[in-house]
Amino acid sequence: NAGVTQTPKFQVLKTGQSMTLQCAQDMNHEYMSWYRQDPGMGLRLIHYSVGAGITDQGEVPNGYNVSRSTTEDFPLRLLSAAPSQTSVYFCASGGYEQYFGPGTRLTVT
Amino acid sequence: GESVGLHLPTLSVQEGDNSIINCAYSNSASDYFIWYKQESGKGPQFIIDIRSNMDKRQGQRVTVLLNKTVKHLSLQIAATQPGDSAVYFCAEGGSGYSTLTFGKGTMLLVSP
C-alpha cells in the first residue's frame, strides 16, 4: 500500500493564480481531511470529508474548495491564490488514527 | 530546513534520558487523544492514542498519561534516542468520525 500520496511536493504560484493539490489514499478510508501548517501554529483543519459526496468546513476554509467524488481522492482547490496561503499542506485519511501524506509546500508570491 | 519548529517550546535531553512532553487540551468533552511525531520535512506520524475513559496507556518505549481533571496530557519517552528528535503534537477529538484539534507542538532535541 502506498498509504496517502500528495502531489506536487513543491509549488510556487503568483497571486491570483489557481491550482489543485492532489491527495489520494489506498486504504479505503471514509474520512479524509486537509490541514495547513504554519510556523508555530500547529496543524489547522481546512476541509474534511466523511465519505464520497460529503464534505464540510474546518477551522480555516476560506479561499479553498474541496470535492469528494471517489473514496480514494480528495483534491484541494485554491481558486485565487493569496500570499496568506503560503504554507505546508497535509492531507490525511483514517478515523481515529489519521495517516498523513508527505505534504505540499506552497509559496504564493 | 524545516520551518515548523520556529518559535516552538523546546525540550533538550541527552541520549538515554527519559523525556516528558506535556500538552494542555481545551475541550473537556473530547473523547480521544493522540500523540503525533513529525520529523523534518515529513508528515505527522501516529505514535499512541488514549480514550477519555483511561488515564494511562503504554506502547513501545512510550507512555501517555491523561489527567481529565486539569485537562492535561503527557507523553513519556523512555531511553530517548537521537532518532526521537522531532516535533511532537498532541491532538484531541470527539467520538466517531470527528475532526481533530492539534496543539502547537513541542520540539524534542536529543543529543548523543
CSV table of C-alpha atoms in Angstrom, one decimal:
chain,number,residue,atom,x,y,z
A,1,ASN,CA,0.0,0.0,0.0
A,2,ALA,CA,1.2,3.5,-0.8
A,3,GLY,CA,-0.8,5.0,2.0
A,4,VAL,CA,-1.6,8.7,1.5
A,5,THR,CA,0.1,10.3,-1.5
A,6,GLN,CA,0.2,14.1,-2.3
A,7,THR,CA,1.2,15.9,-5.4
A,8,PRO,CA,3.0,18.2,-6.1
A,9,LYS,CA,5.7,18.3,-3.3
A,10,PHE,CA,6.5,21.9,-4.0
A,11,GLN,CA,4.7,24.7,-5.9
A,12,VAL,CA,5.2,28.4,-6.4
A,13,LEU,CA,2.2,30.4,-7.5
A,14,LYS,CA,1.7,34.1,-8.3
A,15,THR,CA,-1.1,36.0,-6.5
A,16,GLY,CA,-4.4,35.3,-8.3
A,17,GLN,CA,-3.4,32.0,-9.9
A,18,SER,CA,-5.4,28.9,-9.2
A,19,MET,CA,-4.3,25.3,-8.7
A,20,THR,CA,-5.3,22.0,-7.3
A,21,LEU,CA,-3.4,20.0,-4.7
A,22,GLN,CA,-4.0,16.3,-5.2
A,23,CYS,CA,-4.4,13.7,-2.5
A,24,ALA,CA,-5.1,10.0,-2.8
A,25,GLN,CA,-5.3,7.1,-0.4
A,26,ASP,CA,-5.4,3.4,-1.0
A,27,MET,CA,-6.6,2.3,2.5
A,28,ASN,CA,-10.3,2.6,1.7
A,29,HIS,CA,-10.8,5.1,4.4
A,30,GLU,CA,-14.1,7.0,4.5
A,31,TYR,CA,-12.6,10.0,6.4
A,32,MET,CA,-10.2,12.4,4.7
A,33,SER,CA,-9.1,15.8,5.6
A,34,TRP,CA,-6.8,18.7,4.6
A,35,TYR,CA,-4.7,20.7,7.0
A,36,ARG,CA,-2.3,23.6,6.7
A,37,GLN,CA,0.7,24.0,8.8
A,38,ASP,CA,2.3,27.4,9.5
A,39,PRO,CA,5.3,28.0,11.8
A,40,GLY,CA,4.3,27.9,15.5
A,41,MET,CA,0.7,27.3,14.6
A,42,GLY,CA,0.4,23.5,14.6
A,43,LEU,CA,-2.0,22.0,12.1
A,44,ARG,CA,-5.2,23.7,11.3
A,45,LEU,CA,-8.1,21.9,9.6
A,46,ILE,CA,-9.2,23.4,6.3
A,47,HIS,CA,-11.9,20.9,5.0
A,48,TYR,CA,-12.8,17.4,5.6
A,49,SER,CA,-14.9,14.6,4.2
A,50,VAL,CA,-16.7,11.7,5.9
A,51,GLY,CA,-17.3,9.8,2.6
A,52,ALA,CA,-17.8,10.2,-1.1
A,53,GLY,CA,-20.1,13.1,-1.9
A,54,ILE,CA,-19.9,14.6,1.6
A,55,THR,CA,-17.6,17.5,2.6
A,56,ASP,CA,-17.6,20.0,5.4
A,57,GLN,CA,-15.6,23.0,6.5
A,58,GLY,CA,-12.9,23.0,9.1
A,59,GLU,CA,-11.3,25.8,11.1
A,60,VAL,CA,-9.8,27.8,8.1
A,61,PRO,CA,-11.9,27.1,5.0
A,62,ASN,CA,-11.8,30.5,3.3
A,63,GLY,CA,-10.1,30.5,-0.1
A,64,TYR,CA,-10.3,26.8,-0.5
A,65,ASN,CA,-12.7,24.4,-2.2
A,66,VAL,CA,-12.9,20.6,-2.0
A,67,SER,CA,-14.9,17.8,-3.6
A,68,ARG,CA,-15.0,14.1,-3.0
A,69,SER,CA,-16.2,12.1,-6.0
A,70,THR,CA,-14.5,8.9,-5.0
A,71,THR,CA,-13.4,7.3,-1.8
A,72,GLU,CA,-9.7,7.4,-2.9
A,73,ASP,CA,-9.3,11.0,-4.0
A,74,PHE,CA,-9.8,14.3,-2.1
A,75,PRO,CA,-8.4,17.3,-4.1
A,76,LEU,CA,-8.0,20.8,-2.6
A,77,ARG,CA,-8.5,23.7,-4.9
A,78,LEU,CA,-7.2,27.2,-4.5
A,79,LEU,CA,-9.3,29.4,-6.7
A,80,SER,CA,-7.3,32.7,-6.4
A,81,ALA,CA,-4.1,32.3,-4.5
A,82,ALA,CA,-3.0,34.8,-2.0
A,83,PRO,CA,0.3,35.3,-0.1
A,84,SER,CA,-1.5,34.3,3.1
A,85,GLN,CA,-1.9,30.9,1.7
A,86,THR,CA,1.8,30.3,1.7
A,87,SER,CA,2.1,27.2,3.9
A,88,VAL,CA,2.7,23.5,4.0
A,89,TYR,CA,-0.4,21.5,3.2
A,90,PHE,CA,-1.1,18.0,4.5
A,91,CYS,CA,-3.8,15.5,3.5
A,92,ALA,CA,-4.8,12.8,6.0
A,93,SER,CA,-7.1,9.8,5.9
A,94,GLY,CA,-8.5,7.5,8.5
A,95,GLY,CA,-10.7,7.7,11.5
A,96,TYR,CA,-9.3,7.9,15.0
A,97,GLU,CA,-5.8,7.1,13.7
A,98,GLN,CA,-5.2,9.5,10.9
A,99,TYR,CA,-2.5,8.8,8.3
A,100,PHE,CA,-0.8,11.8,6.8
A,101,GLY,CA,0.7,12.4,3.4
A,102,PRO,CA,4.2,13.8,2.9
A,103,GLY,CA,2.9,17.4,2.4
A,104,THR,CA,2.9,20.0,-0.3
A,105,ARG,CA,5.0,23.1,0.3
A,106,LEU,CA,3.2,26.1,-1.4
A,107,THR,CA,4.6,29.6,-1.9
A,108,VAL,CA,2.5,32.4,-3.2
A,109,THR,CA,4.3,35.5,-4.3
B,1,GLY,CA,15.4,23.5,6.8
B,2,GLU,CA,12.0,22.7,8.4
B,3,SER,CA,10.2,25.9,9.5
B,4,VAL,CA,7.5,24.1,11.5
B,5,GLY,CA,9.8,24.3,14.6
B,6,LEU,CA,10.1,28.1,14.6
B,7,HIS,CA,9.2,29.6,18.0
B,8,LEU,CA,8.1,26.2,19.4
B,9,PRO,CA,8.7,25.1,23.0
B,10,THR,CA,11.9,23.0,23.0
B,11,LEU,CA,12.9,20.1,25.2
B,12,SER,CA,16.6,19.2,25.1
B,13,VAL,CA,17.7,15.9,26.6
B,14,GLN,CA,20.7,13.6,26.5
B,15,GLU,CA,20.5,10.2,24.8
B,16,GLY,CA,19.3,7.6,27.3
B,17,ASP,CA,17.4,10.1,29.4
B,18,ASN,CA,13.6,9.8,29.8
B,19,SER,CA,11.6,12.6,28.2
B,20,ILE,CA,8.3,14.0,29.2
B,21,ILE,CA,6.4,16.2,26.8
B,22,ASN,CA,3.3,18.0,28.1
B,23,CYS,CA,0.1,19.2,26.5
B,24,ALA,CA,-2.9,21.1,27.8
B,25,TYR,CA,-6.1,20.4,25.9
B,26,SER,CA,-9.0,22.7,25.6
B,27,ASN,CA,-12.3,20.7,25.3
B,28,SER,CA,-13.5,18.8,28.4
B,29,ALA,CA,-15.9,16.9,26.1
B,30,SER,CA,-13.0,15.5,24.0
B,31,ASP,CA,-13.1,11.7,23.9
B,32,TYR,CA,-10.0,10.8,22.2
B,33,PHE,CA,-6.4,12.0,22.4
B,34,ILE,CA,-3.4,11.3,20.1
B,35,TRP,CA,0.2,12.0,20.1
B,36,TYR,CA,1.9,12.5,16.7
B,37,LYS,CA,5.6,12.8,15.8
B,38,GLN,CA,6.7,15.0,12.9
B,39,GLU,CA,10.3,14.7,11.6
B,40,SER,CA,11.8,17.4,9.5
B,41,GLY,CA,10.2,17.5,6.0
B,42,LYS,CA,7.7,14.8,6.7
B,43,GLY,CA,4.0,14.5,7.6
B,44,PRO,CA,2.9,13.7,11.2
B,45,GLN,CA,3.2,10.1,12.2
B,46,PHE,CA,0.9,8.4,14.8
B,47,ILE,CA,2.6,7.4,18.0
B,48,ILE,CA,0.0,6.5,20.5
B,49,ASP,CA,-3.6,7.3,21.5
B,50,ILE,CA,-5.8,7.2,24.6
B,51,ARG,CA,-9.5,7.3,25.2
B,52,SER,CA,-11.1,9.5,27.8
B,53,ASN,CA,-12.1,6.5,29.9
B,54,MET,CA,-8.4,5.7,30.5
B,55,ASP,CA,-5.7,7.5,32.4
B,56,LYS,CA,-2.7,5.7,31.2
B,57,ARG,CA,-1.7,3.7,28.1
B,58,GLN,CA,1.7,2.2,27.3
B,59,GLY,CA,3.3,1.4,24.0
B,60,GLN,CA,6.8,0.5,23.0
B,61,ARG,CA,9.1,3.0,24.9
B,62,VAL,CA,6.2,5.4,25.2
B,63,THR,CA,3.5,6.1,27.8
B,64,VAL,CA,0.6,8.5,27.6
B,65,LEU,CA,-1.0,9.9,30.7
B,66,LEU,CA,-4.3,11.6,30.8
B,67,ASN,CA,-5.5,13.9,33.6
B,68,LYS,CA,-9.0,14.9,32.8
B,69,THR,CA,-9.4,16.9,36.0
B,70,VAL,CA,-6.9,19.5,34.8
B,71,LYS,CA,-7.2,18.7,31.0
B,72,HIS,CA,-3.6,17.6,30.8
B,73,LEU,CA,-1.9,15.1,28.6
B,74,SER,CA,1.7,13.9,28.7
B,75,LEU,CA,3.9,11.7,26.6
B,76,GLN,CA,6.8,9.9,28.2
B,77,ILE,CA,9.5,8.5,26.1
B,78,ALA,CA,11.9,6.1,27.8
B,79,ALA,CA,15.6,5.9,27.0
B,80,THR,CA,15.3,8.7,24.4
B,81,GLN,CA,17.4,8.2,21.3
B,82,PRO,CA,18.7,10.7,18.7
B,83,GLY,CA,16.1,9.3,16.3
B,84,ASP,CA,13.4,10.6,18.6
B,85,SER,CA,14.4,14.2,17.8
B,86,ALA,CA,11.3,15.7,16.1
B,87,VAL,CA,8.3,17.9,16.8
B,88,TYR,CA,5.6,16.2,18.9
B,89,PHE,CA,1.9,17.2,18.7
B,90,CYS,CA,-1.0,16.3,20.8
B,91,ALA,CA,-4.4,16.2,19.2
B,92,GLU,CA,-7.9,15.9,20.7
B,93,GLY,CA,-11.1,14.8,19.1
B,94,GLY,CA,-14.7,13.7,19.9
B,95,SER,CA,-16.3,10.4,19.3
B,96,GLY,CA,-16.9,8.8,16.0
B,97,TYR,CA,-15.6,10.4,12.8
B,98,SER,CA,-14.6,13.6,14.5
B,99,THR,CA,-12.2,16.4,13.5
B,100,LEU,CA,-9.0,16.6,15.4
B,101,THR,CA,-7.7,19.8,17.0
B,102,PHE,CA,-4.0,19.9,17.2
B,103,GLY,CA,-1.8,21.6,19.8
B,104,LYS,CA,1.1,23.8,18.6
B,105,GLY,CA,3.8,21.2,19.2
B,106,THR,CA,7.0,20.7,21.2
B,107,MET,CA,10.4,20.2,19.7
B,108,LEU,CA,12.4,17.4,21.2
B,109,LEU,CA,16.2,17.6,20.7
B,110,VAL,CA,18.2,14.6,21.7
B,111,SER,CA,22.0,14.9,21.9
B,112,PRO,CA,24.3,11.9,21.8
